[in-house]
mmCIF file of C-alpha atoms and ligand atoms in Angstrom:
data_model
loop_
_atom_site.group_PDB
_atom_site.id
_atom_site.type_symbol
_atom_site.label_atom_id
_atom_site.label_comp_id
_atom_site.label_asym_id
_atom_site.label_seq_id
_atom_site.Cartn_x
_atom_site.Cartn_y
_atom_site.Cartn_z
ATOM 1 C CA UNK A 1 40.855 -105.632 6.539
ATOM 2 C CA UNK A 2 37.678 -107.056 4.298
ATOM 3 C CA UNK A 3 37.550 -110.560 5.377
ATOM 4 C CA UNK A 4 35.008 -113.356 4.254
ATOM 5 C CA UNK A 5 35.018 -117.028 5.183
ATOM 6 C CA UNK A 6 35.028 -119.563 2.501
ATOM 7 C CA UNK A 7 35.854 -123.333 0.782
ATOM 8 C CA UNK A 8 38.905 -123.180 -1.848
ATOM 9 C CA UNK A 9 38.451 -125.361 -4.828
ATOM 10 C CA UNK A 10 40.463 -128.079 -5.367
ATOM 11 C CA UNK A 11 43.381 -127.528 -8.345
ATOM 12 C CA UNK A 12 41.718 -130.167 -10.412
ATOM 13 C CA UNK A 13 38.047 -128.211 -10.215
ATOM 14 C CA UNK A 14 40.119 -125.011 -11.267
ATOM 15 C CA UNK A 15 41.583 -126.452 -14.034
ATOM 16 C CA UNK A 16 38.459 -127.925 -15.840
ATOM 17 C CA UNK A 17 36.817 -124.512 -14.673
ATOM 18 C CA UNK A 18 39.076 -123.091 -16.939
ATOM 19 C CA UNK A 19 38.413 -123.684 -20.713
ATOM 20 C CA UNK A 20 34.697 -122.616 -19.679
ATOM 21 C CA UNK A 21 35.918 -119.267 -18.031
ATOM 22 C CA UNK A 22 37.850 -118.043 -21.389
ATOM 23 C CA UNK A 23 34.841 -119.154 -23.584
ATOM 24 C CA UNK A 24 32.374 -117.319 -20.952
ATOM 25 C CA UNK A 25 34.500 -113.840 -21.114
ATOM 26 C CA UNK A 26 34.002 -113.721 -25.077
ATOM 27 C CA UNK A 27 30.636 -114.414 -24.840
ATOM 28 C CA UNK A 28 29.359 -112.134 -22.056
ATOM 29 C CA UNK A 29 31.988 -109.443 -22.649
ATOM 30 C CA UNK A 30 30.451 -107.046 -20.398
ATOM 31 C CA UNK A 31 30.297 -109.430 -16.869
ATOM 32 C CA UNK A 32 33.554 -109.736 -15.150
ATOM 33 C CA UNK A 33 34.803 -113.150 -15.030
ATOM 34 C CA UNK A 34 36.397 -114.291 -11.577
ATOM 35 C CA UNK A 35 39.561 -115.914 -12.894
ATOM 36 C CA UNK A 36 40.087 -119.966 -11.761
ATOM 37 C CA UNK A 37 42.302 -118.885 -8.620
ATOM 38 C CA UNK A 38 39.642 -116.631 -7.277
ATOM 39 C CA UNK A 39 36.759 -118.692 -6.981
ATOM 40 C CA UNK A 40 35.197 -119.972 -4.134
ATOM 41 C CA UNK A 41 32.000 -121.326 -1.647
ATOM 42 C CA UNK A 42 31.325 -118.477 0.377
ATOM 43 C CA UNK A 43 30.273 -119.063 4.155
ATOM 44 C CA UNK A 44 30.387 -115.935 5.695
ATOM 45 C CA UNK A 45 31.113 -112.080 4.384
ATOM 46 C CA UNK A 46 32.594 -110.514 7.252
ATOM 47 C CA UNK A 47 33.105 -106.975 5.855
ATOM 48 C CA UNK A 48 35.909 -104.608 7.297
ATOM 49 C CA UNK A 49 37.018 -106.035 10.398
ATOM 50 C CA UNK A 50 40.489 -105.894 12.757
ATOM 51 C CA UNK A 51 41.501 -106.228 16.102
ATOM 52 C CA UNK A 52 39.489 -108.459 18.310
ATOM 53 C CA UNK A 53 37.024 -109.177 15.846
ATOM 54 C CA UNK A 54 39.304 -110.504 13.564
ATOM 55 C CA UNK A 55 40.630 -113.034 16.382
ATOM 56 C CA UNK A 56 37.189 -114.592 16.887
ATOM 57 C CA UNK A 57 36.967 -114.889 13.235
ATOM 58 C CA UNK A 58 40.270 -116.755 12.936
ATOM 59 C CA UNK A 59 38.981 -118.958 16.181
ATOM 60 C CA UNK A 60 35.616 -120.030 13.902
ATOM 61 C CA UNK A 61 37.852 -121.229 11.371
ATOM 62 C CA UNK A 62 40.099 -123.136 13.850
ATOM 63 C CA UNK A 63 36.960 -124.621 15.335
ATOM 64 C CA UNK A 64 35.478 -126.383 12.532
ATOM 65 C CA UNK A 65 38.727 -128.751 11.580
ATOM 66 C CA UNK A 66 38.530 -132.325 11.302
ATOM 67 C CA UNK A 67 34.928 -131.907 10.905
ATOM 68 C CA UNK A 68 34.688 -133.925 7.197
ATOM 69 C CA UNK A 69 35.521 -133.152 3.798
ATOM 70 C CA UNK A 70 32.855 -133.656 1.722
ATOM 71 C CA UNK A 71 32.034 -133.481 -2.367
ATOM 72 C CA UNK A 72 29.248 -131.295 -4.059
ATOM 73 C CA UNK A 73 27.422 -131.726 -7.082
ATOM 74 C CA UNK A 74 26.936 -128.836 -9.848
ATOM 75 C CA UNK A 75 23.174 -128.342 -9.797
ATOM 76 C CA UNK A 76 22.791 -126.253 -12.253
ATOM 77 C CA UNK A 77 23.449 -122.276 -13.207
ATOM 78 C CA UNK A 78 21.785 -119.082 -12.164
ATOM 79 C CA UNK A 79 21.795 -115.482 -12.042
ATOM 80 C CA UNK A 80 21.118 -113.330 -8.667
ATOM 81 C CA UNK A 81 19.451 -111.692 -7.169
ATOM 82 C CA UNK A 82 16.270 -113.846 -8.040
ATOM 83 C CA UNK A 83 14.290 -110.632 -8.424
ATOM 84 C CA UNK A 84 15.204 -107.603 -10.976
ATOM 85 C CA UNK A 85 18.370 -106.786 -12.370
ATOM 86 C CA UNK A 86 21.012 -109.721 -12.728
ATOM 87 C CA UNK A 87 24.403 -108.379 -10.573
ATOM 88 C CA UNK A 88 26.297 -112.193 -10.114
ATOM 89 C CA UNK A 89 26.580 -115.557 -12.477
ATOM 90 C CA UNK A 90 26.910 -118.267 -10.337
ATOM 91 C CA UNK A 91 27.195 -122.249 -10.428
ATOM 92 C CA UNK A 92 24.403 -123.741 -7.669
ATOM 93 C CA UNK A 93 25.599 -126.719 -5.951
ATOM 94 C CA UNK A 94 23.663 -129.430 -4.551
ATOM 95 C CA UNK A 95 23.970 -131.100 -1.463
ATOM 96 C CA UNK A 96 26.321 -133.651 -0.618
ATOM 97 C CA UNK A 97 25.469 -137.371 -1.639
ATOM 98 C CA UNK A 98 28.623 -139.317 0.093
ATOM 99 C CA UNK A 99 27.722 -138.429 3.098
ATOM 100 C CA UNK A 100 24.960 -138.266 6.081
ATOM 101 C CA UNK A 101 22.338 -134.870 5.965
ATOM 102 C CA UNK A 102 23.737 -131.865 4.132
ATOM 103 C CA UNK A 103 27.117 -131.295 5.531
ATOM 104 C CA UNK A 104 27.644 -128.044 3.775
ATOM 105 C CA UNK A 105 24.570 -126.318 5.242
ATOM 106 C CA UNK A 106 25.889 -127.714 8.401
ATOM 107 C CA UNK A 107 29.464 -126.483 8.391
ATOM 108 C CA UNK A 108 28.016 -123.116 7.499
ATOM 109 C CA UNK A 109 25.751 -123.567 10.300
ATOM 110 C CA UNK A 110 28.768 -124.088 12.601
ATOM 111 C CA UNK A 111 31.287 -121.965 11.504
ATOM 112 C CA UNK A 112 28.908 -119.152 12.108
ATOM 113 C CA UNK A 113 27.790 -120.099 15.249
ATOM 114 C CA UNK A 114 31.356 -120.316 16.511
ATOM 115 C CA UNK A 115 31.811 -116.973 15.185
ATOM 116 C CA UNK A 116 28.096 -115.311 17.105
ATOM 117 C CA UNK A 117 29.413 -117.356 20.259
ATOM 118 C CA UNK A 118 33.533 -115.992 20.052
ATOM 119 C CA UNK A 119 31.633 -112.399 19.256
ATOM 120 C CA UNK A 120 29.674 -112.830 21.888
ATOM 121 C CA UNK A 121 32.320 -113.863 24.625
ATOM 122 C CA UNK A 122 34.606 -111.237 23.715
ATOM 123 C CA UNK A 123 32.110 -108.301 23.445
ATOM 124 C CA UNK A 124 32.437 -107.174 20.064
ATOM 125 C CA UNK A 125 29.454 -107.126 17.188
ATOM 126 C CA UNK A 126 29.505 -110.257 15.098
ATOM 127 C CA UNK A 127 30.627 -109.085 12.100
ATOM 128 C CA UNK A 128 28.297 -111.491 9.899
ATOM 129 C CA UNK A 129 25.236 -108.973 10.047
ATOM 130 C CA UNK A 130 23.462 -111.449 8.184
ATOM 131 C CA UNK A 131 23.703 -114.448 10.710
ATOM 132 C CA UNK A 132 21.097 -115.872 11.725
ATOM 133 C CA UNK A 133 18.474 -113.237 10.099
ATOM 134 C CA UNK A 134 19.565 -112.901 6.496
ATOM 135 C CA UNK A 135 18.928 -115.298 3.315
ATOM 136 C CA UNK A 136 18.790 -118.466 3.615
ATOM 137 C CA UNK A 137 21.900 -120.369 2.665
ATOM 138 C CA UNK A 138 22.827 -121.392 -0.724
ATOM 139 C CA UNK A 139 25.547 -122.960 -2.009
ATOM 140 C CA UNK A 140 27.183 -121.523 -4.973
ATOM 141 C CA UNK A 141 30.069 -120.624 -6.758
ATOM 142 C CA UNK A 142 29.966 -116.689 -7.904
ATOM 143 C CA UNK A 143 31.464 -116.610 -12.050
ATOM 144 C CA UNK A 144 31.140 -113.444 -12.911
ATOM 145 C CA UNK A 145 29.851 -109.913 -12.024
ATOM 146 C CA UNK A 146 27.502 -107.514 -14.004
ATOM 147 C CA UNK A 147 29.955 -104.308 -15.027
ATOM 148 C CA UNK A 148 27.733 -101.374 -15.615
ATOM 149 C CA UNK A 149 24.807 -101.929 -17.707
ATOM 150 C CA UNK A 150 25.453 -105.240 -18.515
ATOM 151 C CA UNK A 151 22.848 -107.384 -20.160
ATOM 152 C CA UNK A 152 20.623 -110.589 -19.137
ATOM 153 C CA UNK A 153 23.308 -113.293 -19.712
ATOM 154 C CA UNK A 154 22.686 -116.108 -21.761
ATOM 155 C CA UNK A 155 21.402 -118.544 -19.127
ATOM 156 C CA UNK A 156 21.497 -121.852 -21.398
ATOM 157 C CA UNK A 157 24.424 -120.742 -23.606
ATOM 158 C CA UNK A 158 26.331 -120.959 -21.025
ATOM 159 C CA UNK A 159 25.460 -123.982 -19.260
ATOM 160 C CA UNK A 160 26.269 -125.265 -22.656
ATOM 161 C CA UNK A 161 29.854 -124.248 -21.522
ATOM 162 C CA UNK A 162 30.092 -125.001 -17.983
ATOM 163 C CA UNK A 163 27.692 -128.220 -17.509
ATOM 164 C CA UNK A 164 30.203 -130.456 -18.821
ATOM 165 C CA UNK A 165 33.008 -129.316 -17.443
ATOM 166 C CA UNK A 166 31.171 -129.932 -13.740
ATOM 167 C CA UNK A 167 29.890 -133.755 -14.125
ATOM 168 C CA UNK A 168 31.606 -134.777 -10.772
ATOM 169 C CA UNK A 169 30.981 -133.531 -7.370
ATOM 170 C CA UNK A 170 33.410 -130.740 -6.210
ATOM 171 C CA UNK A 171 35.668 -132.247 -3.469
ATOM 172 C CA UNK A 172 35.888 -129.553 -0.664
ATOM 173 C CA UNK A 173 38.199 -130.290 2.088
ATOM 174 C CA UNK A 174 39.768 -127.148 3.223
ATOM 175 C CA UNK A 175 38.253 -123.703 4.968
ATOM 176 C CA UNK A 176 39.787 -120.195 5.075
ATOM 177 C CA UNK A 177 39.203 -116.891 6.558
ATOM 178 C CA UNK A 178 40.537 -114.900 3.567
ATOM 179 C CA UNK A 179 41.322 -110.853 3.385
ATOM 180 C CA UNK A 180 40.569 -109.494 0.634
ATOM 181 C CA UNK A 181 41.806 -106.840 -1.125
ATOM 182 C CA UNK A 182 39.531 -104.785 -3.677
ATOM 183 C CA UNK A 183 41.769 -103.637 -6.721
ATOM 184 C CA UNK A 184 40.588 -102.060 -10.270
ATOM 185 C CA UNK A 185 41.665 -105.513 -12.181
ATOM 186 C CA UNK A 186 39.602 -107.572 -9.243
ATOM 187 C CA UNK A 187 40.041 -108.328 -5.782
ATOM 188 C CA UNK A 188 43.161 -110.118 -4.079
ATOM 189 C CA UNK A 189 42.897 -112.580 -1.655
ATOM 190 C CA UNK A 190 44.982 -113.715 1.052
ATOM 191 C CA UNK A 191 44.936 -116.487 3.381
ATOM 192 C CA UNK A 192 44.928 -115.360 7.298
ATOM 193 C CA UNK A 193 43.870 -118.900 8.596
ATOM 194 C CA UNK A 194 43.404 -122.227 7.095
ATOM 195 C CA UNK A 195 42.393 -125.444 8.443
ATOM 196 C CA UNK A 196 41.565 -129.038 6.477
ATOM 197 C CA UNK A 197 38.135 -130.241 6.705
ATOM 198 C CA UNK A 198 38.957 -134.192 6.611
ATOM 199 C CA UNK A 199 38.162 -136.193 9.220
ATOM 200 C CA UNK A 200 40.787 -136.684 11.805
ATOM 201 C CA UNK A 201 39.418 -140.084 11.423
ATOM 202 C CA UNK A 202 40.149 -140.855 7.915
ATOM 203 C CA UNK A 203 43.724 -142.427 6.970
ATOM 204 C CA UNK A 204 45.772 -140.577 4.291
ATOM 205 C CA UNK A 205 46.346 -142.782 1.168
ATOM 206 C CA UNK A 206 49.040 -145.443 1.454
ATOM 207 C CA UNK A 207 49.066 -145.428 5.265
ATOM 208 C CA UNK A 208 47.272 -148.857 6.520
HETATM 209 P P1 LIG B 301 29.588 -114.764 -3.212
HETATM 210 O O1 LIG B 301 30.381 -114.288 -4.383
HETATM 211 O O2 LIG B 301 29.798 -116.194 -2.886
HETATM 212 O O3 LIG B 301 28.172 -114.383 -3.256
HETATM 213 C C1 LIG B 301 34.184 -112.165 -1.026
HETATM 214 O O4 LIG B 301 34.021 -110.846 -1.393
HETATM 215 C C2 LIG B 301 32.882 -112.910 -1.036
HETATM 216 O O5 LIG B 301 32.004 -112.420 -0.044
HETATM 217 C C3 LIG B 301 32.166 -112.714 -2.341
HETATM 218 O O6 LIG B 301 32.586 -113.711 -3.226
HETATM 219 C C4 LIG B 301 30.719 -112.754 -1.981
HETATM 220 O O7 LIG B 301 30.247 -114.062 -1.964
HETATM 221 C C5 LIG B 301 30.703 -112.292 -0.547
HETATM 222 N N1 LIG B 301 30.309 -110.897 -0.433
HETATM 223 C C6 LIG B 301 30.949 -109.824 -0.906
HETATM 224 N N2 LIG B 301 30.315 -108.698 -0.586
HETATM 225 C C7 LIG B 301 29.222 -109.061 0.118
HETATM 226 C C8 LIG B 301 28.168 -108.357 0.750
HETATM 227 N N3 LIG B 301 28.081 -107.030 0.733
HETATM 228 N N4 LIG B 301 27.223 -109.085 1.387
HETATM 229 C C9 LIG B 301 27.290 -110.415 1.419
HETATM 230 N N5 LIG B 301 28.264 -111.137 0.846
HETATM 231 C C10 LIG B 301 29.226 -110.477 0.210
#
């Protein structure tokens, strides 16, 4: 199965992601907008795996509970690659202010390293073919994709759209190892192992 690693948004981030997604589709007809549901922070992209492979996958996921939710700011909005030919919209996020040094670049960090390491004990090639070689890390949130011969999107129109509707840092407290399922109207994704990020330290609301 195609299987990438990733940090759901919370419902309230969906929802205010939203009004800016229908105005975005009528003004850049020709990218594909991911609809609310879909989108996601991206930590790994795993490819087609099974088996054994898909075991040590689920195990990285397990490892990193407990290890702190954390909230990240919308920095701004950008096409890739950086070079030639726009393919993906994206929202960049900044690091984490709430808490110590860059947590999210650290949990990617980790859950990737407890993937090489599982690989590694168990034989198998680490699916991640970019760890610890490829681009550096950077969070984002992928909006749309170019359809074929799209144009160079309106970069400020649509920050015009989306920069309000981002104002407060995006809570992330969850990670997933998600298969995914590539269909004409978009891809469907399904959960094969979640765990919550928050601290096994912190106390759930209304519990002294
Ligand atoms: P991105 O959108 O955050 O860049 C699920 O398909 C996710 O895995 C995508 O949202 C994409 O992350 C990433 N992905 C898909 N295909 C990929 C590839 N060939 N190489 C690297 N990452 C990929």
């Amino acid at each position: 199965m195609r299987c990438f690693i990733a940090l759901p948004l919370p419902e309230e981030t969906r929802t205010l992601l939203l009004p800016p997604l229908r105005s975005a589709r009528k003004l850049e007809p020709e990218w594909r907008w991911i609809g609310p549901d879909a989108l996601h922070l991206t930590l790994a992209f795993l490819g087609e795996i099974d088996g054994t492979t898909l075991e040590c996958a689920r195990s990285a996921v397990l490892a990193v509970a407990g290890t702190g939710a954390f909230g990240l700011p919308v920095s701004g909005l950008t096409t890739f690659p950086s070079g030639g030919r726009p393919r993906v919209i994206a929202l960049e996020l900044g690091e984490a202010k709430d808490r110590g040094s860059n947590p999210c670049a650290g949990l990617w960090r980790l859950v990737n390293e407890k993937l090489a390491v599982a690989c590694a004990r168990a034989r198998v090639r680490n699916p991640n073919a970019e760890w610890p070689d490829g681009r550096p890390f950077r969070a984002h949130l992928t909006l749309a994709r170019a359809k074929t011969g799209a144009l160079r999107p309106d970069i400020p129109a649509l920050w015009n759209l989306f920069g309000g509707a981002a104002q407060a840092p995006i809570a992330l407290d969850a990670c997933i190892l998600y298969g995914s399922e590539l269909r004409p109207d978009g891809a469907k994704h399904t959960e094969l192992a979640r765990v919550a990020l928050g601290s096994a330290r912190e106390t759930p609301p209304g519990v002294p």
